[in-house]
Coordinates of C-alpha atoms in Angstrom, one line a residue:
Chain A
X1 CA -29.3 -12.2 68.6
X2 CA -27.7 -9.2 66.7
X3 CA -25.8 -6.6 69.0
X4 CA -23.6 -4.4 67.4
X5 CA -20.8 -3.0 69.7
X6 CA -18.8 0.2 68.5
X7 CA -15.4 -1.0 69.8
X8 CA -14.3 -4.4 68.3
X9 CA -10.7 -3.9 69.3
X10 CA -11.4 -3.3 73.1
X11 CA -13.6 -6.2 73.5
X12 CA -11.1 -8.6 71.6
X13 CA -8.1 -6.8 73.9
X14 CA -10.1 -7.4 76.6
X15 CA -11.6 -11.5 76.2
X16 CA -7.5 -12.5 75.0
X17 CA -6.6 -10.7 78.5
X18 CA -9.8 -12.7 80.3
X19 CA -9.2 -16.3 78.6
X20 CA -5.4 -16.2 79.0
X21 CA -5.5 -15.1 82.6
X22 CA -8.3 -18.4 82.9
X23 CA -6.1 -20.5 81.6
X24 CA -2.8 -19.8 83.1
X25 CA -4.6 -19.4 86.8
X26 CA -5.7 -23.4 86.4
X27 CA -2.0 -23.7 85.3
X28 CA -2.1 -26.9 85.0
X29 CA -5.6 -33.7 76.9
X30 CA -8.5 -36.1 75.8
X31 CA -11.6 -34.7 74.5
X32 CA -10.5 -31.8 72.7
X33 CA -13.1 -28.8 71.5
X34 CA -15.9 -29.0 68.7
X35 CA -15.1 -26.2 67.1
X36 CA -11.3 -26.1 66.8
X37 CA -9.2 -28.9 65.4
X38 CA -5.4 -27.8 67.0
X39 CA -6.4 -29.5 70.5
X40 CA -7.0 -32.8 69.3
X41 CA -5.1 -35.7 71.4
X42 CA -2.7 -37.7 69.8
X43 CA -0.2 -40.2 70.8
X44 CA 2.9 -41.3 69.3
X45 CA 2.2 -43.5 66.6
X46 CA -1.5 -43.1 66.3
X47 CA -4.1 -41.9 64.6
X48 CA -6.9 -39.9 65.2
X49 CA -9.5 -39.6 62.5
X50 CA -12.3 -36.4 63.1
X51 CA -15.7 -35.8 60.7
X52 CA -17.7 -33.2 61.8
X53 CA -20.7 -32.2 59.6
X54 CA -21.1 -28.2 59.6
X55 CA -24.4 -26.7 58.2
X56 CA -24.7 -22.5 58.5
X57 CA -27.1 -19.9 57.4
X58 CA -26.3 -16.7 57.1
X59 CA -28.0 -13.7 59.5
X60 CA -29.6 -10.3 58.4
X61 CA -28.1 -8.7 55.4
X62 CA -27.8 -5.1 56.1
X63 CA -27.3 -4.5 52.1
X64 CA -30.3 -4.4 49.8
X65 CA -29.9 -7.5 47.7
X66 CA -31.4 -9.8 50.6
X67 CA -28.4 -12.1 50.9
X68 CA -29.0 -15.6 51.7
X69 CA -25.9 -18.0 52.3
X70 CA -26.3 -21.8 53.3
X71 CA -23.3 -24.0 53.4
X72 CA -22.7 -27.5 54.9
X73 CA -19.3 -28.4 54.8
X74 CA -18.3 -32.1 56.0
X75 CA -14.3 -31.7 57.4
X76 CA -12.3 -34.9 57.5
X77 CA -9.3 -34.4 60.2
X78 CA -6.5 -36.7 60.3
X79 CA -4.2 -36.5 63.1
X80 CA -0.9 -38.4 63.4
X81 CA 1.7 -38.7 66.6
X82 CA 5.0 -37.9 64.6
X83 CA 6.4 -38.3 68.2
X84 CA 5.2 -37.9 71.6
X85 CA 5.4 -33.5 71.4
X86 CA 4.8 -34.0 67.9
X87 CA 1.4 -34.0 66.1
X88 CA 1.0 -33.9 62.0
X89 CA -2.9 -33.0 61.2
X90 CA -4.6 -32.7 57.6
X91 CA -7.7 -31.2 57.2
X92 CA -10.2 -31.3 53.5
X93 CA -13.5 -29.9 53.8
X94 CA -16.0 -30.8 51.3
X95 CA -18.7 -27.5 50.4
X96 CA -21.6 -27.2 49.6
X97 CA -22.8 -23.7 49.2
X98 CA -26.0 -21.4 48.0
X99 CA -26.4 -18.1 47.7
X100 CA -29.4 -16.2 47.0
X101 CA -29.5 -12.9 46.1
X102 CA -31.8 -10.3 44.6
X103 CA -30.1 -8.0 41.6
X104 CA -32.1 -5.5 39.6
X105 CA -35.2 -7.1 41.4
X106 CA -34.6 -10.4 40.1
X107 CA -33.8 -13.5 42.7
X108 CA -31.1 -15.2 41.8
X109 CA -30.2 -18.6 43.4
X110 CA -25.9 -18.9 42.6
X111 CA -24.1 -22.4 43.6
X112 CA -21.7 -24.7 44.3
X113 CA -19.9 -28.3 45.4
X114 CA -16.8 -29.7 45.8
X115 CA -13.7 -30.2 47.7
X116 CA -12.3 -27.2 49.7
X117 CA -9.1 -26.0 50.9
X118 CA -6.8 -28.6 52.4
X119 CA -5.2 -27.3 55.8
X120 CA -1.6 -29.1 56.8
X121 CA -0.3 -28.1 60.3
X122 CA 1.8 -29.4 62.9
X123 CA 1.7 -29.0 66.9
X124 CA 4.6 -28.8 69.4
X125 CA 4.1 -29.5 73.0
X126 CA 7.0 -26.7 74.8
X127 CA 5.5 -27.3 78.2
X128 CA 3.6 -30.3 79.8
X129 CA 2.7 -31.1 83.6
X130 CA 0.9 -34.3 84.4
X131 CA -0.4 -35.2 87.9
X132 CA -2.4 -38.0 88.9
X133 CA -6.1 -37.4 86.8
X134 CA -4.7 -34.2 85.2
X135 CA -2.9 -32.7 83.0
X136 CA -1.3 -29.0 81.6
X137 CA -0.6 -28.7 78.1
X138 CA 0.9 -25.8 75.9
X139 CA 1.7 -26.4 72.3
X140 CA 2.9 -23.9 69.9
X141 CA 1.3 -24.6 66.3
X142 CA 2.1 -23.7 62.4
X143 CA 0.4 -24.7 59.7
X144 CA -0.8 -23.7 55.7
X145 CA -3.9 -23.7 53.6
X146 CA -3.6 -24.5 50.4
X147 CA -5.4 -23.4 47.4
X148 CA -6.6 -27.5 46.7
X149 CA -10.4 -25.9 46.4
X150 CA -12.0 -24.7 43.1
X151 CA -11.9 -21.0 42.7
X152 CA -12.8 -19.9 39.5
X153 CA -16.2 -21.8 39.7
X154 CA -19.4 -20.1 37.2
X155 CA -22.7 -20.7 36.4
X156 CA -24.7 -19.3 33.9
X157 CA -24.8 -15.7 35.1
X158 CA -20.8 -15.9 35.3
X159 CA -18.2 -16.5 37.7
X160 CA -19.3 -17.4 41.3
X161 CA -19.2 -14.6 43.9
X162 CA -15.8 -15.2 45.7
X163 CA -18.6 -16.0 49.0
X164 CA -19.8 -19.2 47.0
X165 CA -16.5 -20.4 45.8
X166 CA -15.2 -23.8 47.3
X167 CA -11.8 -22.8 47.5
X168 CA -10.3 -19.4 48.2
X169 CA -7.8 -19.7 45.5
X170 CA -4.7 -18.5 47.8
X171 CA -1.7 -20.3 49.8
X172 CA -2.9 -19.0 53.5
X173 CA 0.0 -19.4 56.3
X174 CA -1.2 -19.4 59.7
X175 CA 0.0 -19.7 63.6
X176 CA -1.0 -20.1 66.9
X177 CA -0.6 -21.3 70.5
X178 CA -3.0 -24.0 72.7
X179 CA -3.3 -24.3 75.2
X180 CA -5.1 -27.2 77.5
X181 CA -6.0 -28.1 81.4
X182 CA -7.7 -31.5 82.3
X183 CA -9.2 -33.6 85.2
X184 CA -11.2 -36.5 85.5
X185 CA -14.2 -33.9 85.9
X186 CA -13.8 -31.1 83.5
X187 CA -11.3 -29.5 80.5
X188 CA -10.1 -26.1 79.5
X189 CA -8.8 -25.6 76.0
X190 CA -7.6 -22.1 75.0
X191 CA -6.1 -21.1 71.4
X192 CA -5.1 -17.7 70.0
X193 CA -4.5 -18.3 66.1
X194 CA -4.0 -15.5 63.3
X195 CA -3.9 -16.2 59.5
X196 CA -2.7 -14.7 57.1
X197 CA -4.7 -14.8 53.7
X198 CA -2.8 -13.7 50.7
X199 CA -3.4 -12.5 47.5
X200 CA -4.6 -14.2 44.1
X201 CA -5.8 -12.4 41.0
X202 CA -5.7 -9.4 42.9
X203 CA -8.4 -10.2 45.7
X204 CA -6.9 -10.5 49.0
X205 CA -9.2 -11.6 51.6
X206 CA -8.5 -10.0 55.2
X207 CA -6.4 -11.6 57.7
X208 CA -8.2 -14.0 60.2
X209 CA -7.3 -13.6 64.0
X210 CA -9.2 -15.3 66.7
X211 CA -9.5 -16.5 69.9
X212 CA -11.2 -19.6 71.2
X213 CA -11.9 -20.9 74.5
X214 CA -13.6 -24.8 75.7
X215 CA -14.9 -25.2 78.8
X216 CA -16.3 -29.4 79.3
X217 CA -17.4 -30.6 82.4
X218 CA -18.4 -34.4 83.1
X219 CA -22.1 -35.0 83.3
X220 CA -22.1 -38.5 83.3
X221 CA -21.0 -40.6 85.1
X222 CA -21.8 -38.7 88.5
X223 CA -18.9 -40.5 90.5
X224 CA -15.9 -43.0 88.8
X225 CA -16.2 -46.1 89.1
X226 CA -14.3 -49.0 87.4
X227 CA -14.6 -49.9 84.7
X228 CA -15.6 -46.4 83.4
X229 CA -17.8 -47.2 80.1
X230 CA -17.5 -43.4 79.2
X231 CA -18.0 -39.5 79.6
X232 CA -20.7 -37.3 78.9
X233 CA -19.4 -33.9 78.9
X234 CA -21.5 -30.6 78.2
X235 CA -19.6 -28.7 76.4
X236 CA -19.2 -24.7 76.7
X237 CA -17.4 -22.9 73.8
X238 CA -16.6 -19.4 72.8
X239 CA -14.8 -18.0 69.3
X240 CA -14.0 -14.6 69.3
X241 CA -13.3 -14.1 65.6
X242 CA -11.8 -11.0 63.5
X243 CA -11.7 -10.8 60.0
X244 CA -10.0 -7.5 58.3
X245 CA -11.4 -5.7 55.1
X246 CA -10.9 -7.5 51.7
X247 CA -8.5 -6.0 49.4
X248 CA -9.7 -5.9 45.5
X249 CA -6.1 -4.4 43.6
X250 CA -5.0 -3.3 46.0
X251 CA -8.0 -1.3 47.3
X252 CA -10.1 -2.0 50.7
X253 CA -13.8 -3.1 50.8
X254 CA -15.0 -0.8 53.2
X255 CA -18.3 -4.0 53.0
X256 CA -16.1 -6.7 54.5
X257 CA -14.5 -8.0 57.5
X258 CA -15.4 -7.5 60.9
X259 CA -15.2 -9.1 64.4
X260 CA -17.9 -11.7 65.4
X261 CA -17.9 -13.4 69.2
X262 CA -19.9 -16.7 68.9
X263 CA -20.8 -19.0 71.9
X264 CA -21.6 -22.6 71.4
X265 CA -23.2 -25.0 73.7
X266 CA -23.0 -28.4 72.8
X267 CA -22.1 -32.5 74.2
X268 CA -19.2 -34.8 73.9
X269 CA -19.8 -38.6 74.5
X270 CA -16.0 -40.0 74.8
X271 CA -14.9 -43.4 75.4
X272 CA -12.1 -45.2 74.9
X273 CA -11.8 -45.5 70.9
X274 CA -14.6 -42.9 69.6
X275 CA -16.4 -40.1 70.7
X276 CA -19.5 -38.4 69.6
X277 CA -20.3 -34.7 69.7
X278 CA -22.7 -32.2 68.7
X279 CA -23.4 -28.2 69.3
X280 CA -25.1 -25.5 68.1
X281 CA -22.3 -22.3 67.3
X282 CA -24.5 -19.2 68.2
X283 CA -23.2 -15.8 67.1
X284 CA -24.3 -13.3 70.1
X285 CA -21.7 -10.2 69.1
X286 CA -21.3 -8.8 65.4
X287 CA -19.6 -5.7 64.8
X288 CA -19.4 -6.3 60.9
X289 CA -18.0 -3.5 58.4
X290 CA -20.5 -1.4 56.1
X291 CA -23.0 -4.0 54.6
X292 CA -20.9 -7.3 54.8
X293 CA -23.3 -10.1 55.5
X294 CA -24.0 -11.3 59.2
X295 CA -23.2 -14.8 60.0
X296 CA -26.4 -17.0 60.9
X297 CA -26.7 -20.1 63.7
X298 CA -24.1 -22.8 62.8
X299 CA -25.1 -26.4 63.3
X300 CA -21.9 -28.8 64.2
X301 CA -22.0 -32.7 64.8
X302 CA -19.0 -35.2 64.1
X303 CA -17.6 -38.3 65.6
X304 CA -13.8 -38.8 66.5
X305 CA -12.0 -42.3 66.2
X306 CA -8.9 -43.6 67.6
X307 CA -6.8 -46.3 65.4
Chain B
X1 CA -39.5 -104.0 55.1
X2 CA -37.5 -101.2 56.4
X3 CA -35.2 -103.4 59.5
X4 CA -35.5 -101.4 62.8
X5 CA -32.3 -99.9 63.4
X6 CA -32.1 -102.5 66.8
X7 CA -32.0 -105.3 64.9
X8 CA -29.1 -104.0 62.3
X9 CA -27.3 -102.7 64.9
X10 CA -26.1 -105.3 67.7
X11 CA -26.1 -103.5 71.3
X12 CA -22.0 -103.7 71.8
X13 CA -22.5 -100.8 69.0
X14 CA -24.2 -98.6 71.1
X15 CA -21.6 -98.9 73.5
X16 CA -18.7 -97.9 71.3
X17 CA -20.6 -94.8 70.1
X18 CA -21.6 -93.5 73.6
X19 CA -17.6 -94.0 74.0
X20 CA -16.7 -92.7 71.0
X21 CA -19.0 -89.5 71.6
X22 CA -17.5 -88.8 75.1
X23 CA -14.2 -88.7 74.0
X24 CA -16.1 -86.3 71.1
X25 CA -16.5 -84.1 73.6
X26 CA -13.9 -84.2 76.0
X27 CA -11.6 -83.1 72.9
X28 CA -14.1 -80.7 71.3
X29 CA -15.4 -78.5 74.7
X30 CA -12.9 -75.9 74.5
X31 CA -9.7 -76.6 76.4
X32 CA -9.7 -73.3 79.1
X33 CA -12.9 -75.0 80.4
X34 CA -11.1 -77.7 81.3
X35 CA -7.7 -77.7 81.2
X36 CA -6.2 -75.5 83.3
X37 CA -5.1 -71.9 82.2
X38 CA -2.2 -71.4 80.2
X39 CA 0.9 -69.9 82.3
X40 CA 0.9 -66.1 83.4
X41 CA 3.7 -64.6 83.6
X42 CA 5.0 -61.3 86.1
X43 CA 2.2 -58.7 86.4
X44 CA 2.9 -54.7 86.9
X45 CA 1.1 -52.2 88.7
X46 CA 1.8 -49.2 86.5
X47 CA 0.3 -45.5 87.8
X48 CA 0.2 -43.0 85.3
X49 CA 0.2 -39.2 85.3
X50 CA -2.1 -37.2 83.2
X51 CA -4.4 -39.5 82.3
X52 CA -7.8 -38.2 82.8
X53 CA -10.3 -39.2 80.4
X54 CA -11.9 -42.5 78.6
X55 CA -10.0 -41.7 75.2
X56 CA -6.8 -41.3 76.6
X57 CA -6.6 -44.4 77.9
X58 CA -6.6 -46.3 74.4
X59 CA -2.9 -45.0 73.7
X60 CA -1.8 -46.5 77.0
X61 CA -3.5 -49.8 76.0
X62 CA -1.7 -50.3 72.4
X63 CA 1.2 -49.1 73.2
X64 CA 1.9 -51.9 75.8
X65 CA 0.3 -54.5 73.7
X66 CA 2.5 -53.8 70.4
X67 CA 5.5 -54.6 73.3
X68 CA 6.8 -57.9 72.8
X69 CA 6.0 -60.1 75.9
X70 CA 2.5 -58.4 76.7
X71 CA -0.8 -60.6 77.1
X72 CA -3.4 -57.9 78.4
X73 CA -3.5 -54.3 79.8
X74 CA -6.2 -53.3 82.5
X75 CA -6.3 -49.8 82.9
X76 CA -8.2 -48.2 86.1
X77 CA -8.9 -44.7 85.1
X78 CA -10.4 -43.4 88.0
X79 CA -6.8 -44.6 90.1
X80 CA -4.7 -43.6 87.0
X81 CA -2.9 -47.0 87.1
X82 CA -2.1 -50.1 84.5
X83 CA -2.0 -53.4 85.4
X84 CA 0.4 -55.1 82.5
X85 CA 0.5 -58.8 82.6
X86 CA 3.2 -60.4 80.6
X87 CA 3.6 -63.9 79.0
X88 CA 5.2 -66.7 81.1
X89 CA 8.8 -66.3 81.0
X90 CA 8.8 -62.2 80.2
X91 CA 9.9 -59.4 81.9
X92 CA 9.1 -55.9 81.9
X93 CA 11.5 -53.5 83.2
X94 CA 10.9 -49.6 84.4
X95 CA 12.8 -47.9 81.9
X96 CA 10.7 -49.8 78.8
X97 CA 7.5 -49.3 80.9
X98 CA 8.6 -45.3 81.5
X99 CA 9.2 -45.5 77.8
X100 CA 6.4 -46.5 76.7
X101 CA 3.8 -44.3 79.0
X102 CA 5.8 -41.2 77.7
X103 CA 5.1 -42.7 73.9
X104 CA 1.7 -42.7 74.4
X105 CA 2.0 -39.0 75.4
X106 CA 1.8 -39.2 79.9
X107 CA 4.2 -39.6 82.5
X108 CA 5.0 -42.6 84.9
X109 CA 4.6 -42.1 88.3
X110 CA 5.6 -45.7 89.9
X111 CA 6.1 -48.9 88.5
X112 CA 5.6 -52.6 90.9
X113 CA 6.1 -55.8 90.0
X114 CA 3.1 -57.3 92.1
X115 CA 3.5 -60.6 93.2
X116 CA 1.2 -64.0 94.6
X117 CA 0.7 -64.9 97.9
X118 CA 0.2 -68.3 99.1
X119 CA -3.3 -68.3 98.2
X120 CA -2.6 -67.7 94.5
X121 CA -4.0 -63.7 94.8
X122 CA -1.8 -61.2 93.1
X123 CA -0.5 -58.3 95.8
X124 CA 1.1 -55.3 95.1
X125 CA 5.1 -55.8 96.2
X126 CA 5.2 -52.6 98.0
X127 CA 8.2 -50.5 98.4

């Protein structure tokens, strides 16, 4: 599972370069990716409500306190057509994270619950070409995380490592592009998206830049016929994911950030109000710095309505 | 001694309840069973760009039945088309049809008023 590649850079160069040339050869919205909220369809008007339930381990600690994170997070997404270009989304996680970690030999089991960091952003579509059974989407996007999540959680043995807290404490700008192609028989979504985490009581946690790609291809039914009860897509993802070093006052933690590549294989079930989807997010590429801890399998299932 | 119900109840009542229970019915059955259907106004044949998948097709659907004038919307997603039927006595016109598909986030392609023949079968009213 664990490859460890010595240049990060060239392979994140090199996938943007792959994906965006993908996507603007099919140059030309509906189901939308599992694990990326900014595709989500919306019409004017509307509402789309999204609840995925997210449950992660953490991989092989290269440190020596034997680091073991679990979180399940549940993500409420609401989406709302401001206008027919114009989408409004909202997104609150709720956390619910373990650590366990061995210090002076001792294990130590540190934890917490609670709300998360509510994300606000808005999507623009600059450039759409529909065609009979397809359609070509690009939509610029902005948005902001704010600080809604508790961050100066303790226990008994103190305050919470920053790794358990629900909330990362700081007002987080971010900004992107998506991109999206689809038929009656498959969809391509592609984003690029960079945030940028700022400071708060002197930690600032590394910027976050990554790439995702979707690739969903109708399963079921074999051949359209009316009326069409719904779509079974299998679903092909990837997130290329770079994280740069913490910052604690102003001085880098040469034990954090890093770039992961994760591929996720999963299902969509869409019909005309809800949808149902599952996939397992695998992570095949980690080029981590010094002992920062490895990310583990991530479990994703949710259901989307339309109202 | 209990009477038997036949000899409290003279046989000219019998009569007026079988009577009285048809007319029961007649009201009561529900009225599209047998009365005829209430009026139908113009349909449309409506084909719509981009639409390609099951949940698109809800946006179509309520946005022309929050227009005033709409009884039902049959989409065809495999032909990418919308048959709107409207009220008796309503109209829909292009632009508030091209409106509305571009509300709901696609792009209309054509827009026919279809019409019925002799035999009371809808037909498209081509071009």
């Amino acid at each position: 599972m664990k490859l460890r590649i010595p240049k990060a850079h060239r392979l994140l160069r090199r996938a943007f370069l792959l994906t965006c040339l993908l996507t603007w050869q099919v140059s030309a919205a509906g189901a939308a990716p599992l694990s990326f909220n900014t595709a989500l369809p919306v019409s004017e008007g509307e509402f789309v409500f999204r609840e995925q339930f997210i449950f992660s381990g953490s991989g092989h600690d290269p440190g020596t306190a034997s680091r073991n994170l679990q979180v399940f997070s549940a993500v409420s997404v609401l989406g709302y057509g401001l206008h027919n270009k114009l989408a409004v989304f909202g997104a609150l996680p709720y956390r619910d994270k373990s650590l366990e970690i061995t210090k002076n030999g001792v294990r130590q089991v540190r934890s917490t619950s609670g709300l998360g960091d509510f994300t606000v952003f808005g999507r623009y579509t600059v450039i759409q070409i529909d065609g009979p059974g397809r359609t070509f989407r690009v939509a610029p996007l902005a948005g902001v995380e704010l600080p809604t999540g508790e961050n100066d959680a303790t226990d008994a043995l103190g305050r919470l490592p920053q790794m358990v807290q629900a909330g990362s404490g700081s007002t987080n700008p971010f900004g992107g592009i998506v991109a999206t192609f689809q038929s009656l028989d498959f969809e391509v979504d592609a984003q690029i998206n960079h945030k940028a985490n700022t400071s708060v009581n002197g930690f600032d946690a590394g910027d976050v830049s990554r790439l995702d790609g979707s690739f969903q291809y109708r399963l079921w039914p074999g051949s359209l016929e009316t009326p069409v009860p719904g779509f079974l897509y299998g679903v092909l993802e990837g997130n290329l994911i770079h994280q740069g070093r913490n910052r604690n006052n102003g001085i880098r933690d040469p034990n954090s950030g890093g770039t992961t590549l994760f591929l996720l294989p999963g299902f969509l079930f869409v019909t005309s109000r809800w949808i149902l989807e599952g996939g397992l997010q695998v992570p095949v590429i980690q080029d981590l710095n010094g002992t920062a801890l490895e990310k583990g399998l991530i479990g994703r299932f949710g259901f989307r309505i339309n109202f | 001694v209990i009477p038997q119900r036949s000899h409290t109840c003279p046989p000219s009542w019998d009569h007026r309840l079988i009577v009285l229970l048809s007319v029961f019915i007649l009201l009561w059955v529900p009225g599209h069973s047998l009365a005829s259907p209430p009026p139908q106004g113009p349909t449309y044949q409506i084909q719509v760009d981009g639409l390609s998948c099951p949940f698109c097709t809800y946006g179509i659907e309520k946005k022309f039945l929050e227009l005033d004038g709409v009884k039902q919307v049959q989409i065809d997603l495999p032909s990418g088309s919308a048959l709107v039927i409207m009220k008796a006595g309503r109209n829909l016109d292009r632009e508030t049809a091209r409106k509305t598909v571009q509300a709901a986030g696609f792009t209309l392609r054509s827009f026919q008023p279809v019409e019925r023949d002799s035999t009371g079968k809808q037909e498209t009213n081509r071009p």
